[in-house]
Amino acid sequence: MIGGTAGSRSLGEPGLEELEAFFKRFPSVPSEVIVKEDVLRLGESYSDAALQAAEGSQLKAYHIFSFDRVQVGKMRLGESLRAPEEIRIQGGPYRLRPTVIATRVAYDSPYRVDLFEGKPALFRGAEFLAHVEFPRKPRYYDDALEDGTLCSELTPMCFWGHLAVAVVLRNCHYFSTQEECLFCDMNSNFRQQKESGRQYTAHKPLDKLIKVLKKIFLEKKEPESHALLVSGGAFLRKVDEKSDLDFYRVYIEAGKEAVGHRWPFVLQTVAREKEECKRLKAAGVDVHHSNFEVWDRRLFAILCPGKEKYVGRDEWLKRVVDSVEVFGEGGVCPTFVSGVEMSLPHGFRNVSDAVKSTAEGLDFLMSHGVVPRVTQWCVEPTSALAGQPPAPLEYHVRIAETWYETWKKYNLPPVGAYGPMGPGRAVYSNSAFMDMGS
C-alpha cells in the first residue's frame, strides 16, 4: 500500500510474480541484476513524500541526456529538480544486496518510490520490494564560483560518488545535419533543461572547470581515489578554433596539471586513429570510450547515421581495436546501448536474434582486449525513437549474463575507472552487467 505498509492488491495490478519467475528461470544470475534491469527499462515514479525525503541528498545533475521517460515540462511534481541522481536498494522480501540504480522518471511504470513504515522504499505495484537509500550530497555541490555558477552544474557526480563527470560540450553537431544517433536526445535535452530554469551550460569554460576540479580533488577531497570522465558531443566543425581532438586534449592536459596524476582520467570521443590516441595518452587520458552503440552492421547504419557517414562502422571498429595497443586492456571501453537493437521498425523481432548479434560483438571485441560497457537504452521522449516500448526483460538479463561469461572467457580486467564489480559492490548505475558475479 503506497505510503504505508504492503497489502493486498487488485486483480491485474502488477506484483512480484514476474520477477520471481525470472529468478527461477535464471538461477545463475543474481536477483539484484534482474531487479535492476527491470527498473531501468521501465523507470520509476516518485511520490511527493519520497521527493521530500530526498531533499538534502544528491539530486539529478548529470543531464548530458535526459535519462527519463517523461519530458521535463510534463513532470507533475518537478522531478527534474527534485529527484535523486540514483537510488540504492537493498533488503526486502528477497534480501537484495545493495544495488545502485540510475533514476529514470516514468509515470507508466509499475515501480514507484514511496514511503514504507515512514522510510523510502521501492514498490512494484502495491507490493514492497526493497528499502531505498538516497545518495549523499557531495560536499562541493552547493558551492558556487564568483559568477554564481554552481559547481555541481559544471561537474556533477555519478555512480554513487565514484565518478566526477565534465560534459564540456553539451551539443552534438550530428543534430545539425539530422544525422544524430536515433536513440540520442542530447541537443533536445539541452533545450528542455534550459527551459526548466536550471543552470545548464552548453560549452563549459576551461578556467571554471579547473576551479571545480581543484575543489573536488584537492580541497574537498571528494572523491579521494576515484575518477574523472570528460565527455561531449561529436564535431563537424571547429569549436574555439580547435578540432575535436585538440579541444578535448586541452581539457585533459589542464585537468591533469591542476590535480595531478593520482586519479584516472576517462575521455569519451568519436573513434580515433592510433596516432591520435597516442596524443591523447600523452595528454593524460587513461581510459578511452568511443561508443560503438549497436553491433549489427545494418542497424549501425540506420541508428547511427552520423557515425556511419563520417567514420564508418568498419573503420570505427578498427580504431577501437587498434587503440588497445595504446591504452591497454581495460583502457578501451566503448558502450553498447543495450536494447536499441530491438527498436522499431528496423530492429530484431525476437530476443534470441538480438542477443546473438550483440554476443557476437562482445566476443569479437573482448577477444581483442576491448572491455565494452553496457548502458541500457532509455526510451527518451524527445529522441527520434520516442514512444517505443523498451526491450524485454529477458533480453537485458541474457545480455548481462553473456557479457560476464565472455569477460571471464578472455580473462580481462574490469572496465577501467568504473569502480568495483559484483552484486552488493558495483556502483555503475545504468546497467547491471557489473553487478554480475558472486
Short mmCIF file of C-alpha atoms in Angstrom, two decimals:
data_model
loop_
_atom_site.label_atom_id
_atom_site.label_comp_id
_atom_site.label_asym_id
_atom_site.label_seq_id
_atom_site.Cartn_x
_atom_site.Cartn_y
_atom_site.Cartn_z
CA MET A 1 0.00 0.00 0.00
CA ILE A 2 1.58 3.23 -1.11
CA GLY A 3 2.76 5.43 1.73
CA GLY A 4 2.01 2.81 4.34
CA THR A 5 2.53 -0.93 4.52
CA ALA A 6 2.38 -3.56 1.77
CA GLY A 7 -1.02 -5.17 1.50
CA SER A 8 -3.32 -6.93 -0.92
CA ARG A 9 -3.57 -5.78 -4.50
CA SER A 10 -6.31 -5.65 -7.06
CA LEU A 11 -6.71 -8.20 -9.85
CA GLY A 12 -4.43 -7.28 -12.78
CA GLU A 13 -2.25 -4.92 -10.72
CA PRO A 14 1.46 -5.68 -11.25
CA GLY A 15 3.13 -7.61 -8.47
CA LEU A 16 6.29 -9.60 -7.90
CA GLU A 17 5.38 -12.80 -9.76
CA GLU A 18 7.19 -11.79 -12.95
CA LEU A 19 10.41 -11.13 -11.04
CA GLU A 20 10.09 -14.42 -9.19
CA ALA A 21 9.63 -16.26 -12.48
CA PHE A 22 12.89 -14.75 -13.73
CA PHE A 23 14.69 -15.66 -10.51
CA LYS A 24 13.73 -19.30 -11.16
CA ARG A 25 14.46 -19.17 -14.90
CA PHE A 26 17.93 -17.66 -14.46
CA PRO A 27 19.31 -19.21 -11.26
CA SER A 28 22.92 -18.27 -12.14
CA VAL A 29 22.02 -14.58 -12.45
CA PRO A 30 21.92 -12.60 -9.18
CA SER A 31 18.45 -11.44 -8.23
CA GLU A 32 19.88 -7.93 -7.98
CA VAL A 33 20.68 -7.97 -11.69
CA ILE A 34 17.15 -8.98 -12.66
CA VAL A 35 15.52 -6.33 -10.47
CA LYS A 36 17.92 -3.61 -11.58
CA GLU A 37 17.48 -4.31 -15.29
CA ASP A 38 13.70 -4.25 -14.92
CA VAL A 39 13.66 -0.97 -13.01
CA LEU A 40 15.98 0.62 -15.56
CA ARG A 41 13.95 -0.46 -18.57
CA LEU A 42 10.61 0.63 -17.07
CA GLY A 43 11.75 3.58 -14.97
CA GLU A 44 10.10 4.58 -11.71
CA SER A 45 7.77 7.24 -10.37
CA TYR A 46 8.16 9.13 -7.09
CA SER A 47 5.57 10.18 -4.58
CA ASP A 48 5.74 13.69 -3.23
CA ALA A 49 6.60 12.20 0.17
CA ALA A 50 9.59 10.39 -1.36
CA LEU A 51 10.76 13.55 -3.09
CA GLN A 52 10.53 15.41 0.21
CA ALA A 53 12.60 12.65 1.81
CA ALA A 54 15.20 13.09 -0.93
CA GLU A 55 15.74 16.75 -0.05
CA GLY A 56 19.31 17.28 1.05
CA SER A 57 20.58 14.27 -0.91
CA GLN A 58 22.36 14.31 -4.27
CA LEU A 59 19.74 15.34 -6.82
CA LYS A 60 19.83 14.83 -10.57
CA ALA A 61 22.53 16.94 -12.19
CA TYR A 62 24.10 14.63 -14.79
CA HIS A 63 21.97 15.64 -17.75
CA ILE A 64 24.03 15.05 -20.90
CA PHE A 65 20.93 13.05 -21.86
CA SER A 66 17.61 13.23 -20.05
CA PHE A 67 17.61 9.56 -18.95
CA ASP A 68 13.90 9.97 -18.23
CA ARG A 69 10.77 8.64 -19.93
CA VAL A 70 8.86 11.89 -19.27
CA GLN A 71 9.61 15.31 -20.76
CA VAL A 72 10.82 17.83 -18.20
CA GLY A 73 7.95 20.20 -18.96
CA LYS A 74 5.41 17.44 -18.29
CA MET A 75 6.76 16.34 -14.92
CA ARG A 76 3.90 16.85 -12.50
CA LEU A 77 5.99 17.07 -9.31
CA GLY A 78 9.02 18.89 -10.67
CA GLU A 79 11.05 15.69 -10.57
CA SER A 80 13.77 17.12 -12.83
CA LEU A 81 14.79 19.37 -9.95
CA ARG A 82 13.76 17.12 -7.05
CA ALA A 83 14.53 13.50 -7.88
CA PRO A 84 17.77 11.87 -6.71
CA GLU A 85 20.54 11.10 -9.19
CA GLU A 86 20.34 7.44 -8.21
CA ILE A 87 18.82 5.18 -5.62
CA ARG A 88 20.40 2.27 -3.77
CA ILE A 89 18.02 -0.55 -2.96
CA GLN A 90 18.56 -3.43 -0.56
CA GLY A 91 16.78 -5.88 1.69
CA GLY A 92 13.09 -6.54 1.24
CA PRO A 93 11.46 -9.95 0.73
CA TYR A 94 14.34 -11.16 -1.47
CA ARG A 95 17.10 -9.88 0.80
CA LEU A 96 18.69 -7.94 -2.04
CA ARG A 97 22.26 -6.83 -1.63
CA PRO A 98 22.95 -3.07 -2.05
CA THR A 99 22.24 -2.21 -5.70
CA VAL A 100 22.70 1.24 -7.27
CA ILE A 101 20.13 2.20 -9.93
CA ALA A 102 20.03 5.38 -12.01
CA THR A 103 16.84 7.42 -11.70
CA ARG A 104 14.66 7.28 -14.81
CA VAL A 105 11.37 9.05 -14.18
CA ALA A 106 8.36 7.26 -15.71
CA TYR A 107 4.69 7.56 -14.88
CA ASP A 108 3.56 4.35 -16.61
CA SER A 109 5.96 2.11 -14.69
CA PRO A 110 4.85 -0.44 -12.08
CA TYR A 111 7.83 0.71 -9.99
CA ARG A 112 7.34 3.52 -7.51
CA VAL A 113 9.46 5.07 -4.79
CA ASP A 114 7.36 5.97 -1.78
CA LEU A 115 7.48 5.59 1.99
CA PHE A 116 7.19 2.23 3.75
CA GLU A 117 6.82 2.44 7.51
CA GLY A 118 7.97 6.05 7.24
CA LYS A 119 11.14 5.38 5.23
CA PRO A 120 11.88 5.46 1.48
CA ALA A 121 11.16 2.19 -0.28
CA LEU A 122 10.68 0.72 -3.75
CA PHE A 123 7.36 -0.83 -4.63
CA ARG A 124 6.31 -2.91 -7.62
CA GLY A 125 2.62 -2.21 -7.88
CA ALA A 126 1.35 -2.29 -4.32
CA GLU A 127 4.00 -4.70 -3.09
CA PHE A 128 7.04 -3.66 -1.10
CA LEU A 129 10.21 -4.73 -2.92
CA ALA A 130 13.20 -3.10 -1.19
CA HIS A 131 14.38 -0.35 1.09
CA VAL A 132 15.73 2.74 -0.66
CA GLU A 133 18.70 4.90 0.21
CA PHE A 134 19.35 8.24 -1.49
CA PRO A 135 22.92 9.28 -2.35
CA ARG A 136 24.74 11.63 -0.02
CA LYS A 137 25.17 15.10 -1.48
CA PRO A 138 28.86 15.69 -2.33
CA ARG A 139 30.48 18.34 -0.18
CA TYR A 140 31.07 20.70 -3.11
CA TYR A 141 27.55 20.51 -4.61
CA ASP A 142 26.22 23.75 -3.12
CA ASP A 143 29.42 25.70 -3.75
CA ALA A 144 29.36 28.37 -6.46
CA LEU A 145 32.03 30.24 -8.40
CA GLU A 146 32.39 34.01 -8.33
CA ASP A 147 29.82 34.47 -11.12
CA GLY A 148 27.25 32.27 -9.39
CA THR A 149 27.79 29.14 -11.46
CA LEU A 150 27.09 26.06 -9.35
CA CYS A 151 29.98 23.62 -9.12
CA SER A 152 27.51 20.74 -9.42
CA GLU A 153 26.39 22.10 -12.78
CA LEU A 154 29.93 22.19 -14.13
CA THR A 155 30.98 18.77 -12.78
CA PRO A 156 28.30 16.53 -11.29
CA MET A 157 28.96 13.17 -9.66
CA CYS A 158 27.69 9.77 -10.79
CA PHE A 159 27.80 6.14 -9.72
CA TRP A 160 27.28 6.67 -6.00
CA GLY A 161 30.04 9.29 -5.79
CA HIS A 162 32.59 7.29 -7.76
CA LEU A 163 32.88 9.29 -10.99
CA ALA A 164 33.05 13.05 -11.48
CA VAL A 165 31.70 13.96 -14.93
CA ALA A 166 32.63 17.00 -17.00
CA VAL A 167 30.47 17.22 -20.12
CA VAL A 168 32.41 20.08 -21.66
CA LEU A 169 30.27 20.38 -24.81
CA ARG A 170 26.58 19.56 -24.42
CA ASN A 171 25.80 19.65 -28.12
CA CYS A 172 26.45 17.12 -30.88
CA HIS A 173 26.99 18.50 -34.38
CA TYR A 174 25.33 15.47 -35.96
CA PHE A 175 21.99 17.00 -34.95
CA SER A 176 22.63 20.00 -37.21
CA THR A 177 22.58 17.72 -40.27
CA GLN A 178 19.83 15.38 -38.97
CA GLU A 179 22.42 12.61 -38.65
CA GLU A 180 22.30 12.10 -34.89
CA CYS A 181 22.03 8.65 -33.34
CA LEU A 182 18.30 7.94 -33.29
CA PHE A 183 18.20 6.97 -29.60
CA CYS A 184 20.01 10.15 -28.51
CA ASP A 185 18.36 13.29 -27.12
CA MET A 186 21.49 15.35 -26.33
CA ASN A 187 20.54 18.54 -28.17
CA SER A 188 16.81 18.45 -27.47
CA ASN A 189 17.56 17.66 -23.84
CA PHE A 190 19.78 20.74 -23.67
CA ARG A 191 16.82 22.87 -24.74
CA GLN A 192 14.36 21.34 -22.28
CA GLN A 193 16.80 21.62 -19.38
CA LYS A 194 17.36 25.32 -20.14
CA GLU A 195 13.62 25.88 -20.38
CA SER A 196 13.15 24.28 -16.95
CA GLY A 197 15.04 27.15 -15.33
CA ARG A 198 18.03 25.17 -14.12
CA GLN A 199 21.58 26.31 -14.72
CA TYR A 200 22.73 24.47 -17.82
CA THR A 201 25.90 25.40 -19.70
CA ALA A 202 26.39 24.26 -23.30
CA HIS A 203 30.13 24.93 -23.51
CA LYS A 204 31.96 24.77 -20.18
CA PRO A 205 34.82 27.28 -19.93
CA LEU A 206 38.15 25.66 -19.13
CA ASP A 207 39.10 28.07 -16.36
CA LYS A 208 35.84 27.46 -14.48
CA LEU A 209 36.12 23.71 -14.85
CA ILE A 210 39.66 23.71 -13.45
CA LYS A 211 38.47 25.61 -10.36
CA VAL A 212 35.83 22.96 -9.75
CA LEU A 213 38.26 20.07 -10.28
CA LYS A 214 40.62 21.56 -7.72
CA LYS A 215 37.73 21.90 -5.31
CA ILE A 216 36.66 18.26 -5.83
CA PHE A 217 40.01 16.50 -5.87
CA LEU A 218 42.28 18.77 -3.80
CA GLU A 219 40.23 20.96 -1.47
CA LYS A 220 37.14 18.97 -0.55
CA LYS A 221 38.99 15.72 -1.36
CA GLU A 222 35.93 14.07 -2.78
CA PRO A 223 36.27 11.53 -4.17
CA GLU A 224 39.69 10.57 -2.80
CA SER A 225 40.52 7.67 -5.11
CA HIS A 226 38.03 7.70 -7.93
CA ALA A 227 38.00 9.15 -11.46
CA LEU A 228 37.02 11.95 -13.85
CA LEU A 229 35.11 11.48 -17.10
CA VAL A 230 35.45 14.18 -19.78
CA SER A 231 32.80 13.94 -22.47
CA GLY A 232 30.81 15.86 -25.06
CA GLY A 233 29.25 15.77 -28.49
CA ALA A 234 30.76 14.93 -31.88
CA PHE A 235 32.30 17.68 -34.02
CA LEU A 236 31.69 18.57 -37.65
CA ARG A 237 33.35 21.97 -37.33
CA LYS A 238 35.86 23.60 -35.05
CA VAL A 239 35.00 24.87 -31.58
CA ASP A 240 37.18 27.57 -30.05
CA GLU A 241 39.12 27.34 -33.33
CA LYS A 242 40.12 23.79 -32.40
CA SER A 243 39.42 20.38 -33.86
CA ASP A 244 37.68 17.92 -31.59
CA LEU A 245 40.96 16.15 -30.83
CA ASP A 246 42.68 19.35 -29.71
CA PHE A 247 39.56 20.69 -27.98
CA TYR A 248 39.27 17.69 -25.66
CA ARG A 249 43.03 17.27 -25.31
CA VAL A 250 43.33 20.76 -23.81
CA TYR A 251 40.81 19.89 -21.07
CA ILE A 252 42.68 16.69 -20.22
CA GLU A 253 46.09 18.37 -20.09
CA ALA A 254 44.87 21.26 -17.97
CA GLY A 255 42.98 18.92 -15.64
CA LYS A 256 46.00 16.69 -15.07
CA GLU A 257 48.22 19.70 -14.47
CA ALA A 258 45.73 21.06 -11.94
CA VAL A 259 45.03 17.93 -9.86
CA GLY A 260 47.90 15.57 -10.64
CA HIS A 261 48.06 12.02 -11.90
CA ARG A 262 46.64 10.16 -8.93
CA TRP A 263 43.12 9.96 -10.35
CA PRO A 264 42.31 8.21 -13.66
CA PHE A 265 41.02 10.45 -16.44
CA VAL A 266 38.49 8.96 -18.85
CA LEU A 267 37.77 10.60 -22.23
CA GLN A 268 34.76 9.89 -24.41
CA THR A 269 35.03 10.92 -28.08
CA VAL A 270 34.46 9.55 -31.56
CA ALA A 271 36.80 6.71 -32.52
CA ARG A 272 40.35 7.97 -33.08
CA GLU A 273 43.20 6.64 -35.19
CA LYS A 274 46.11 5.08 -33.35
CA GLU A 275 48.44 8.09 -33.70
CA GLU A 276 45.70 10.36 -32.39
CA CYS A 277 45.18 8.01 -29.44
CA LYS A 278 48.88 8.30 -28.68
CA ARG A 279 48.47 12.08 -28.47
CA LEU A 280 45.55 11.64 -26.08
CA LYS A 281 47.53 9.18 -23.98
CA ALA A 282 50.42 11.64 -23.80
CA ALA A 283 47.97 14.35 -22.69
CA GLY A 284 46.89 12.21 -19.73
CA VAL A 285 43.99 10.03 -20.93
CA ASP A 286 43.96 6.74 -19.01
CA VAL A 287 40.74 5.24 -20.40
CA HIS A 288 39.11 5.97 -23.76
CA HIS A 289 35.49 5.48 -24.81
CA SER A 290 34.46 5.61 -28.46
CA ASN A 291 30.96 4.24 -28.17
CA PHE A 292 30.03 1.55 -30.68
CA GLU A 293 26.32 1.65 -29.70
CA VAL A 294 24.99 -1.33 -31.70
CA TRP A 295 26.83 -4.28 -33.28
CA ASP A 296 24.69 -5.27 -36.25
CA ARG A 297 26.04 -3.75 -39.47
CA ARG A 298 22.63 -2.84 -40.90
CA LEU A 299 21.36 -1.36 -37.64
CA PHE A 300 24.56 0.62 -37.08
CA ALA A 301 23.99 2.45 -40.38
CA ILE A 302 20.31 3.10 -39.57
CA LEU A 303 20.59 4.03 -35.90
CA CYS A 304 23.94 5.86 -36.04
CA PRO A 305 23.88 7.67 -39.41
CA GLY A 306 26.45 10.31 -38.46
CA LYS A 307 28.96 7.76 -37.23
CA GLU A 308 28.39 5.67 -40.35
CA LYS A 309 28.80 8.66 -42.69
CA TYR A 310 31.80 10.41 -41.14
CA VAL A 311 33.78 7.40 -39.88
CA GLY A 312 32.04 4.20 -40.94
CA ARG A 313 31.37 1.05 -38.96
CA ASP A 314 34.38 -0.93 -40.14
CA GLU A 315 36.78 1.96 -39.62
CA TRP A 316 35.24 2.69 -36.19
CA LEU A 317 35.74 -0.93 -35.21
CA LYS A 318 39.33 -0.96 -36.47
CA ARG A 319 40.15 2.17 -34.49
CA VAL A 320 38.65 0.73 -31.30
CA VAL A 321 40.69 -2.46 -31.61
CA ASP A 322 43.89 -0.62 -32.56
CA SER A 323 43.56 1.69 -29.55
CA VAL A 324 44.12 -1.24 -27.17
CA GLU A 325 47.80 -1.04 -28.14
CA VAL A 326 47.80 2.50 -26.76
CA PHE A 327 45.57 2.35 -23.68
CA GLY A 328 45.91 -1.34 -22.80
CA GLU A 329 43.32 -3.90 -21.77
CA GLY A 330 40.76 -2.27 -19.50
CA GLY A 331 41.57 1.12 -21.00
CA VAL A 332 39.35 0.82 -24.09
CA CYS A 333 35.70 0.68 -23.07
CA PRO A 334 33.14 1.59 -25.77
CA THR A 335 29.46 1.49 -24.88
CA PHE A 336 26.73 -0.67 -26.33
CA VAL A 337 23.25 0.84 -25.96
CA SER A 338 21.63 -2.33 -24.74
CA GLY A 339 18.17 -2.93 -26.16
CA VAL A 340 18.22 -0.46 -29.02
CA GLU A 341 18.79 -3.34 -31.45
CA MET A 342 15.17 -4.30 -30.75
CA SER A 343 13.80 -0.83 -31.57
CA LEU A 344 11.05 -0.44 -34.16
CA PRO A 345 10.71 -0.69 -37.08
CA HIS A 346 14.20 -1.86 -38.07
CA GLY A 347 15.38 -3.91 -35.09
CA PHE A 348 15.33 -7.59 -34.30
CA ARG A 349 11.90 -9.07 -33.71
CA ASN A 350 12.88 -11.70 -31.16
CA VAL A 351 15.14 -11.75 -28.15
CA SER A 352 17.31 -14.67 -29.27
CA ASP A 353 18.35 -12.97 -32.52
CA ALA A 354 19.12 -9.71 -30.72
CA VAL A 355 21.18 -11.45 -28.05
CA LYS A 356 23.03 -13.49 -30.68
CA SER A 357 24.02 -10.33 -32.55
CA THR A 358 25.30 -8.46 -29.51
CA ALA A 359 27.01 -11.58 -28.18
CA GLU A 360 28.97 -11.75 -31.43
CA GLY A 361 30.12 -8.17 -30.91
CA LEU A 362 31.07 -8.74 -27.29
CA ASP A 363 33.08 -11.82 -28.22
CA PHE A 364 34.92 -10.09 -31.05
CA LEU A 365 35.83 -7.03 -29.02
CA MET A 366 36.83 -8.90 -25.87
CA SER A 367 38.95 -11.31 -27.92
CA HIS A 368 40.99 -8.22 -28.91
CA GLY A 369 41.34 -6.89 -25.35
CA VAL A 370 38.50 -4.38 -25.53
CA VAL A 371 36.30 -4.26 -22.40
CA PRO A 372 32.99 -2.83 -23.65
CA ARG A 373 30.46 -1.24 -21.34
CA VAL A 374 26.69 -1.64 -21.46
CA THR A 375 24.27 1.25 -20.99
CA GLN A 376 20.63 0.24 -21.00
CA TRP A 377 18.62 2.11 -23.62
CA CYS A 378 16.22 4.62 -22.09
CA VAL A 379 13.38 5.48 -24.47
CA GLU A 380 13.62 9.24 -24.08
CA PRO A 381 10.59 11.25 -25.21
CA THR A 382 12.48 13.86 -27.26
CA SER A 383 14.61 11.36 -29.21
CA ALA A 384 13.79 10.06 -32.68
CA LEU A 385 12.79 6.70 -31.14
CA ALA A 386 10.36 8.23 -28.65
CA GLY A 387 7.22 6.34 -27.73
CA GLN A 388 8.56 2.85 -28.29
CA PRO A 389 8.33 0.01 -25.79
CA PRO A 390 11.57 -0.95 -24.05
CA ALA A 391 13.32 -4.19 -24.87
CA PRO A 392 12.02 -7.22 -22.93
CA LEU A 393 13.49 -8.03 -19.55
CA GLU A 394 14.69 -11.37 -20.91
CA TYR A 395 16.94 -9.56 -23.37
CA HIS A 396 18.64 -7.45 -20.70
CA VAL A 397 19.14 -10.37 -18.32
CA ARG A 398 20.68 -12.50 -21.06
CA ILE A 399 22.98 -9.66 -22.18
CA ALA A 400 24.26 -9.17 -18.61
CA GLU A 401 24.87 -12.92 -18.37
CA THR A 402 26.56 -13.04 -21.80
CA TRP A 403 28.80 -10.07 -21.03
CA TYR A 404 30.00 -11.68 -17.81
CA GLU A 405 30.65 -15.10 -19.32
CA THR A 406 32.54 -13.58 -22.25
CA TRP A 407 34.56 -11.37 -19.92
CA LYS A 408 35.57 -14.42 -17.89
CA LYS A 409 36.35 -16.38 -21.06
CA TYR A 410 39.00 -13.86 -22.10
CA ASN A 411 40.29 -13.22 -18.56
CA LEU A 412 40.01 -9.45 -18.91
CA PRO A 413 40.41 -6.70 -16.30
CA PRO A 414 37.35 -4.70 -15.20
CA VAL A 415 36.09 -1.65 -17.06
CA GLY A 416 38.73 0.98 -16.39
CA ALA A 417 37.90 3.57 -13.71
CA TYR A 418 34.27 2.48 -13.29
CA GLY A 419 34.54 1.00 -9.84
CA PRO A 420 34.16 -2.44 -8.31
CA MET A 421 32.24 -5.36 -9.78
CA GLY A 422 29.87 -7.87 -8.26
CA PRO A 423 26.48 -7.93 -6.52
CA GLY A 424 26.44 -5.68 -3.49
CA ARG A 425 29.64 -3.96 -4.63
CA ALA A 426 29.10 -2.44 -8.09
CA VAL A 427 28.28 1.26 -8.33
CA TYR A 428 27.70 1.60 -12.09
CA SER A 429 24.03 2.55 -12.27
CA ASN A 430 23.00 2.48 -15.96
CA SER A 431 23.12 -1.28 -16.43
CA ALA A 432 23.53 -4.38 -14.30
CA PHE A 433 26.38 -6.02 -16.22
CA MET A 434 28.84 -5.02 -13.50
CA ASP A 435 26.51 -6.45 -10.81
CA MET A 436 27.14 -9.95 -12.17
CA GLY A 437 29.26 -12.46 -10.26
CA SER A 438 29.01 -13.81 -6.76
#
